[in-house]
Coordinates of N, CA and C in Angstrom, one line a residue:
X228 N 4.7 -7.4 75.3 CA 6.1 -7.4 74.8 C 7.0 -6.8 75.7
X229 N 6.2 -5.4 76.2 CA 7.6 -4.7 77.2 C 7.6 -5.6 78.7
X230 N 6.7 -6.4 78.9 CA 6.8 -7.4 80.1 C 8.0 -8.4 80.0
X231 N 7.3 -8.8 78.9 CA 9.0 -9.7 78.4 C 10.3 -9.6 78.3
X232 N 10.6 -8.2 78.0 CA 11.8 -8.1 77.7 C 12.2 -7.6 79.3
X233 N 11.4 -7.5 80.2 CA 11.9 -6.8 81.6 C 12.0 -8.4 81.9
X234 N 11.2 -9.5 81.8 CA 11.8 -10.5 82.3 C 13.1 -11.1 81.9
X235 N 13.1 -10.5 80.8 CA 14.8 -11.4 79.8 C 15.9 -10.3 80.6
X236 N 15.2 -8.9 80.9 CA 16.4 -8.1 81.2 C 16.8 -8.7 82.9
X237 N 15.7 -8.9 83.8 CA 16.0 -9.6 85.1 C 16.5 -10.8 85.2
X238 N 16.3 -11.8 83.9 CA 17.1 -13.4 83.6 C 18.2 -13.1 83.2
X239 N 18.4 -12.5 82.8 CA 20.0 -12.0 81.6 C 21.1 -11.9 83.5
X240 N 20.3 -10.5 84.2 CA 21.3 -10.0 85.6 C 21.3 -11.3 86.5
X241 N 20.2 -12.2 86.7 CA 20.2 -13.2 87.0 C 21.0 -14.3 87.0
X242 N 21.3 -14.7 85.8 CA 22.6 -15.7 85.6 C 23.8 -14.7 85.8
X243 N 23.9 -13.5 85.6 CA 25.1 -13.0 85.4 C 25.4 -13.0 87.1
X244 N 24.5 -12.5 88.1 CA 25.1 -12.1 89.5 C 25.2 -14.0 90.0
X245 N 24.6 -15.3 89.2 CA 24.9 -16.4 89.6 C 26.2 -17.1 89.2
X246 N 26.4 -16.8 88.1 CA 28.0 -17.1 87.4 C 28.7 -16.3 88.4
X247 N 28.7 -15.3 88.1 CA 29.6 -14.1 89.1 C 30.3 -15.2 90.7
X248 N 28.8 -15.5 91.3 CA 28.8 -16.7 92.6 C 30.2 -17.6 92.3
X249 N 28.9 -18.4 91.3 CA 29.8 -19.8 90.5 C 31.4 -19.1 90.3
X250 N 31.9 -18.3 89.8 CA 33.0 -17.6 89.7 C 33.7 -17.8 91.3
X251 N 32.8 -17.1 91.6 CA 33.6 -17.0 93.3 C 34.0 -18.3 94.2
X252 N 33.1 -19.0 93.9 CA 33.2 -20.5 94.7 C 34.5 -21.3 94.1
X253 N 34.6 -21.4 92.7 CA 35.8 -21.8 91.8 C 36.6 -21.1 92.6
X254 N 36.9 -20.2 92.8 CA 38.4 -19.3 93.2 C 38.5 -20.2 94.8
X255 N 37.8 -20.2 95.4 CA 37.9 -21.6 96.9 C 38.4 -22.8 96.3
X256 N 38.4 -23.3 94.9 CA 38.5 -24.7 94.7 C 40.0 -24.7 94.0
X257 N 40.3 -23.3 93.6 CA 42.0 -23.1 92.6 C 42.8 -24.6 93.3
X258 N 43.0 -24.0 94.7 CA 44.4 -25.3 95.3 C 44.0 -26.8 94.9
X259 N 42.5 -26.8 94.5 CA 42.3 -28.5 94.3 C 42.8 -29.1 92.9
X260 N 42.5 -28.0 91.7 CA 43.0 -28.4 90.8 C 44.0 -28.8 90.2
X261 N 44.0 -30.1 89.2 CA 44.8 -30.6 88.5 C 46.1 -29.7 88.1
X262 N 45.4 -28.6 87.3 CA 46.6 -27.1 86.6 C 45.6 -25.9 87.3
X263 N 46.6 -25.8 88.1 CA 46.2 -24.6 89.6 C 45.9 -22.9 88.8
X264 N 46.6 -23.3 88.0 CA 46.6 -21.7 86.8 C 45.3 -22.2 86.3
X265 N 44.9 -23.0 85.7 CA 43.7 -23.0 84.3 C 42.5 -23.0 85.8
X266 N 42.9 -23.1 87.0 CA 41.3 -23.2 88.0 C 41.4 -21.2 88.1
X267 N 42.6 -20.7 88.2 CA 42.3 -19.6 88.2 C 41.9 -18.7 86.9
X268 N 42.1 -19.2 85.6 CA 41.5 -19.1 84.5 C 39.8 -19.3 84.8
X269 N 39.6 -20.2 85.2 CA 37.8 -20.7 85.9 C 37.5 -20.1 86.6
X270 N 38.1 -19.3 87.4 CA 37.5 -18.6 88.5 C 37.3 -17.1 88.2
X271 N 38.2 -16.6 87.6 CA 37.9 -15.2 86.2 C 37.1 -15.4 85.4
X272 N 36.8 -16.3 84.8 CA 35.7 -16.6 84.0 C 34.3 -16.3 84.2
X273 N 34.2 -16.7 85.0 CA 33.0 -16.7 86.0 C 32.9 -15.5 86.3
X274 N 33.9 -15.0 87.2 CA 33.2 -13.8 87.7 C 33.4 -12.8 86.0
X275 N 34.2 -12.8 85.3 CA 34.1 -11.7 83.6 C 32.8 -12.1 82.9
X276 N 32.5 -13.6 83.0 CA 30.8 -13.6 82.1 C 30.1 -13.5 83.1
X277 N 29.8 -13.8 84.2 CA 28.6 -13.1 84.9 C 28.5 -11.2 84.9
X278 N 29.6 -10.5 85.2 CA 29.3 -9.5 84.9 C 29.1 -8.8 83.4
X279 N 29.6 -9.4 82.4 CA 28.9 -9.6 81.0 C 27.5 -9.1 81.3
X280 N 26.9 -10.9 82.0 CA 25.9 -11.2 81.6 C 25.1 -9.9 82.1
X281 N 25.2 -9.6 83.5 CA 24.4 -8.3 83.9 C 24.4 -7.2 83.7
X282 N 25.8 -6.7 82.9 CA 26.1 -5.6 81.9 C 25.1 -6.1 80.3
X283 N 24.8 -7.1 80.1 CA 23.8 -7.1 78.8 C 22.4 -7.2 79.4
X284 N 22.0 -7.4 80.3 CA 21.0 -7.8 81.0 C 20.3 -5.6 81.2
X285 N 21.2 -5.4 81.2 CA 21.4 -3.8 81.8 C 20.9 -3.0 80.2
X286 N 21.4 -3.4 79.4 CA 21.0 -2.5 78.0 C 19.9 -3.6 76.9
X287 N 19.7 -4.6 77.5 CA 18.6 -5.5 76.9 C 17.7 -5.1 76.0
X288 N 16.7 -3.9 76.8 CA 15.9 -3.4 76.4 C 16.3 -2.7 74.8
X289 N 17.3 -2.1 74.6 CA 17.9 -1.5 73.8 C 18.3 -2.4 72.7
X290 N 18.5 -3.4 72.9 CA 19.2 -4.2 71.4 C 17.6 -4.2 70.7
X291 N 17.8 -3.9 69.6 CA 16.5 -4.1 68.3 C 17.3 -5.0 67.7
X292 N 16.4 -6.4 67.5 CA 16.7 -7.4 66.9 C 14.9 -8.2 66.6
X293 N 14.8 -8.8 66.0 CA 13.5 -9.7 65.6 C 13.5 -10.5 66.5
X294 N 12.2 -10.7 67.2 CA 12.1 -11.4 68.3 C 13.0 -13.5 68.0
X295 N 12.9 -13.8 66.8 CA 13.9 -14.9 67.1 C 15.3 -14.4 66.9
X296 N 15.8 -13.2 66.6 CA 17.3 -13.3 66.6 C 17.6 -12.7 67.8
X297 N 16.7 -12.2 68.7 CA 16.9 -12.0 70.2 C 16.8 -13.2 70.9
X298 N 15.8 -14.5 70.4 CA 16.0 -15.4 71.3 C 17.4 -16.1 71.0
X299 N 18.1 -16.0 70.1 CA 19.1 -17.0 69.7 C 20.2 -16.0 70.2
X300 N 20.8 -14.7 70.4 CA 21.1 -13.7 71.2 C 21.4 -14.2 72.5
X301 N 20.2 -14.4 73.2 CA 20.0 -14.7 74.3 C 20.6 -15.9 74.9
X302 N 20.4 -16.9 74.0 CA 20.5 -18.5 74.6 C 22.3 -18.9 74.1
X303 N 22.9 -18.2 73.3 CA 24.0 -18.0 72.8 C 25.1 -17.4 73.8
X304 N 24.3 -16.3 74.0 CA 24.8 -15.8 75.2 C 25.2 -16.7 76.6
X305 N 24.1 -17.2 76.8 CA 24.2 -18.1 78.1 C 25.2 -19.0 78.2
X306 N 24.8 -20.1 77.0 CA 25.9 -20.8 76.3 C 27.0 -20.6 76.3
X307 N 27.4 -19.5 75.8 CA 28.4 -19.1 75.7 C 29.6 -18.5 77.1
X308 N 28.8 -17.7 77.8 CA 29.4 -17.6 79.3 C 29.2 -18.4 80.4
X309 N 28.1 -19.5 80.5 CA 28.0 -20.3 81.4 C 28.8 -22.0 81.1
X310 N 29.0 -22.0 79.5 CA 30.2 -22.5 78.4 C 31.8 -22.6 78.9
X311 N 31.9 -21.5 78.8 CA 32.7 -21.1 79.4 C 33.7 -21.6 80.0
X312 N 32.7 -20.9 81.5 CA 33.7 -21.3 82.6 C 33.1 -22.6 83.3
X313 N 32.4 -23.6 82.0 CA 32.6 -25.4 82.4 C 33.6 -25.9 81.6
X314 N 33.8 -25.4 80.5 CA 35.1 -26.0 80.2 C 36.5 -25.5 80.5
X315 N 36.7 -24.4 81.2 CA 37.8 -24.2 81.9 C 38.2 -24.8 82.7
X316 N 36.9 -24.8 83.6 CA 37.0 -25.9 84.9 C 36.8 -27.3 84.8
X317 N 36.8 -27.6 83.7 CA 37.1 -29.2 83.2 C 38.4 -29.4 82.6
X318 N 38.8 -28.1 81.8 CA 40.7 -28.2 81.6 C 41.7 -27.4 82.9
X319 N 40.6 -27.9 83.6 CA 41.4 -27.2 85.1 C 41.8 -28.4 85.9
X320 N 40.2 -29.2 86.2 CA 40.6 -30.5 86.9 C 41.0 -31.8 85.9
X321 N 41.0 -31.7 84.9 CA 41.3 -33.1 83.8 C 43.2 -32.5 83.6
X322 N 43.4 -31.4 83.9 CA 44.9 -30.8 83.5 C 45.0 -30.9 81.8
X323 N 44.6 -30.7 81.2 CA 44.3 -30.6 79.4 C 45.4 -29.3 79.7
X324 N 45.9 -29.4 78.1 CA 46.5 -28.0 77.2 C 45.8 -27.4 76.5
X325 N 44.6 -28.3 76.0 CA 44.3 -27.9 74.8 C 44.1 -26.2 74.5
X326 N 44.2 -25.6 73.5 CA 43.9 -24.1 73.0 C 43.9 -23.3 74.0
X327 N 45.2 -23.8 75.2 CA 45.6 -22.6 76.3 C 47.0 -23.0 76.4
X328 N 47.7 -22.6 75.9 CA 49.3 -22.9 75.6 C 49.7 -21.9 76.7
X329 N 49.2 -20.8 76.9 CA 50.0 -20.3 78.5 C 49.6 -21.5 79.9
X330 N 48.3 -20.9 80.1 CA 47.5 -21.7 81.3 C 47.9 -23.4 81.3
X331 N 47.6 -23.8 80.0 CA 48.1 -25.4 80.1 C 49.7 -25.8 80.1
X332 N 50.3 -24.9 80.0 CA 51.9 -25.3 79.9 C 52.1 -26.0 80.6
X333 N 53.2 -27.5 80.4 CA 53.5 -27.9 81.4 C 52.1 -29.2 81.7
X334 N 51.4 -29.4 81.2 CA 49.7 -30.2 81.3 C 49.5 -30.9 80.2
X335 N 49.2 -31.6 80.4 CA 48.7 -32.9 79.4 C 47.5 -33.7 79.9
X336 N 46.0 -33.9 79.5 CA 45.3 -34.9 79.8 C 45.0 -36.1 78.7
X337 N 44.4 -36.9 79.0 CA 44.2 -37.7 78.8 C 43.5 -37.5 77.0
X338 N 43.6 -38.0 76.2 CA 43.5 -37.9 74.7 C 41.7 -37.4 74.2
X339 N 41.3 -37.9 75.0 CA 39.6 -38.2 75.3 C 38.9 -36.5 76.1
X340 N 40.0 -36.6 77.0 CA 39.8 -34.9 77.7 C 40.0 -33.8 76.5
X341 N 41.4 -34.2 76.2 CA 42.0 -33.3 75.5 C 41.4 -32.6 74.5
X342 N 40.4 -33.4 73.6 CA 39.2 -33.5 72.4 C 38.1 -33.0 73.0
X343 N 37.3 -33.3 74.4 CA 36.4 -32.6 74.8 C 36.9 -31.4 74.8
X344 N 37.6 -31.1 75.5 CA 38.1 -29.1 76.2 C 38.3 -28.2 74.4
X345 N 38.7 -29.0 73.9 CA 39.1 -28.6 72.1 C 37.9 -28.3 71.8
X346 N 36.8 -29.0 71.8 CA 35.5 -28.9 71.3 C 34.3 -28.2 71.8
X347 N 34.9 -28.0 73.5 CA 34.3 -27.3 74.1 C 34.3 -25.6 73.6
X348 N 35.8 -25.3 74.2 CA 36.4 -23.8 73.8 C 36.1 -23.6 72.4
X349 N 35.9 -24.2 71.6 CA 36.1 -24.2 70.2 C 34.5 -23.7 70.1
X350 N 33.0 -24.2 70.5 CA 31.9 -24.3 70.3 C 31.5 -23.1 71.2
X351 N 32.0 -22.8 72.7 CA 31.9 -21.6 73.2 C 32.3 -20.4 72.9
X352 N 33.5 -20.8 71.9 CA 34.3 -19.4 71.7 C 33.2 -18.5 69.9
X353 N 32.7 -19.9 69.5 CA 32.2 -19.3 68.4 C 30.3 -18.7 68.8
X354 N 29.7 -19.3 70.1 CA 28.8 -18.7 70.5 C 28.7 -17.4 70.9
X355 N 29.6 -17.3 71.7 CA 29.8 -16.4 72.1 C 30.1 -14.6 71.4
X356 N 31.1 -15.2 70.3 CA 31.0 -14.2 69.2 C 29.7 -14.2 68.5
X357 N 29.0 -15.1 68.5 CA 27.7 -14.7 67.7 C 26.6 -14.0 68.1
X358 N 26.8 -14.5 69.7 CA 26.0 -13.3 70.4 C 26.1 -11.7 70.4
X359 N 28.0 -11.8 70.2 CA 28.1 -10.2 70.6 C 28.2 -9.7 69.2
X360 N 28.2 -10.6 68.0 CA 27.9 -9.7 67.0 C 26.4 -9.4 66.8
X361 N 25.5 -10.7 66.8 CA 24.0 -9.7 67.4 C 23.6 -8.9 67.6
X362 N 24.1 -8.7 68.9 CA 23.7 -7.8 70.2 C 24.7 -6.5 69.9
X363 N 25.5 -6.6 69.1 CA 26.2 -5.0 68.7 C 25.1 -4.8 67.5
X364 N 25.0 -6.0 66.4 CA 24.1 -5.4 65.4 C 22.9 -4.4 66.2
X365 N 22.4 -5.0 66.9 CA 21.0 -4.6 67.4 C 21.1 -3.3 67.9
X366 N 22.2 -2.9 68.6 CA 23.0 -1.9 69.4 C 23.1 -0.8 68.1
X367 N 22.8 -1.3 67.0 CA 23.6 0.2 66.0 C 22.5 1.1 65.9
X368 N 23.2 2.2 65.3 CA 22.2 4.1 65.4 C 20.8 3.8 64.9
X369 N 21.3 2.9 63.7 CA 19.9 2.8 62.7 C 18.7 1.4 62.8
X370 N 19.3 1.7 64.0 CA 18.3 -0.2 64.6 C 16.7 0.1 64.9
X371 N 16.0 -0.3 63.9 CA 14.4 0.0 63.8 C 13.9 -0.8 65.2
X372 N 13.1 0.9 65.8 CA 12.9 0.1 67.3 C 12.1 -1.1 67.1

């Protein structure tokens, strides 16, 4: 068991120092984008959930959760930050508004985009909360190791 959780804790820093990348490389691509703001929205992304990821990756060992509400924790997480910053950078190069009235001001995509990036942020945004309420549950004083 404590083998495992050192591998989740090395996979967790893993994606996180790779988004972090993926982050960085986006910030080289800002000038290409459709809405040059939402690529730089994509490019923060990236690098704020990769270091997430390796700031959770970092106290892993510490969340007490039941081994399936740690795997769902886990894959939520990923989802959630690697979620992300694809749909940013899909309402970056498509130019969408959707559910970024600053970043999309001024942007309109196509009706079909516009419903993806909605559905996207909408499905990432609620993973993402589910992980971190989790992973704070697990995090509390009275968490049976």
């Amino acid at each position: 068991m404590k083998n495992a959780m050192v591998r989740t804790n090395r996979s967790l820093m893993w994606h996180g120092m790779c988004l972090f990348l993926i982050g960085l490389l986006t910030g080289f691509a800002e000038p290409r984008f459709t809405n040059v703001r939402m690529g730089l929205a994509a490019h923060l992304d990236g690098l704020m959930n990769g270091t997430f990821l390796v700031a959770l990756g970092a106290v892993w060992t510490e969340v007490r959760l039941s081994p399936s509400t740690k795997v769902i924790a886990y894959w939520t997480a990923l989802y959630g930050t690697y979620g992300n910053w694809l749909v940013t950078t899909l309402a970056a190069a498509f130019g969408t508004a959707a559910l970024s009235p600053i970043t999309g001001a001024g942007h309109s995509g196509k009706s079909w985009q516009e419903s993806l990036v909605t559905i996207g942020f909408l499905s990432v945004g609620i993973a993402i909360v589910a992980s971190s309420v989790l992973v704070l549950w697990g995090l509390r004083a009275r968490a049976v190791p």
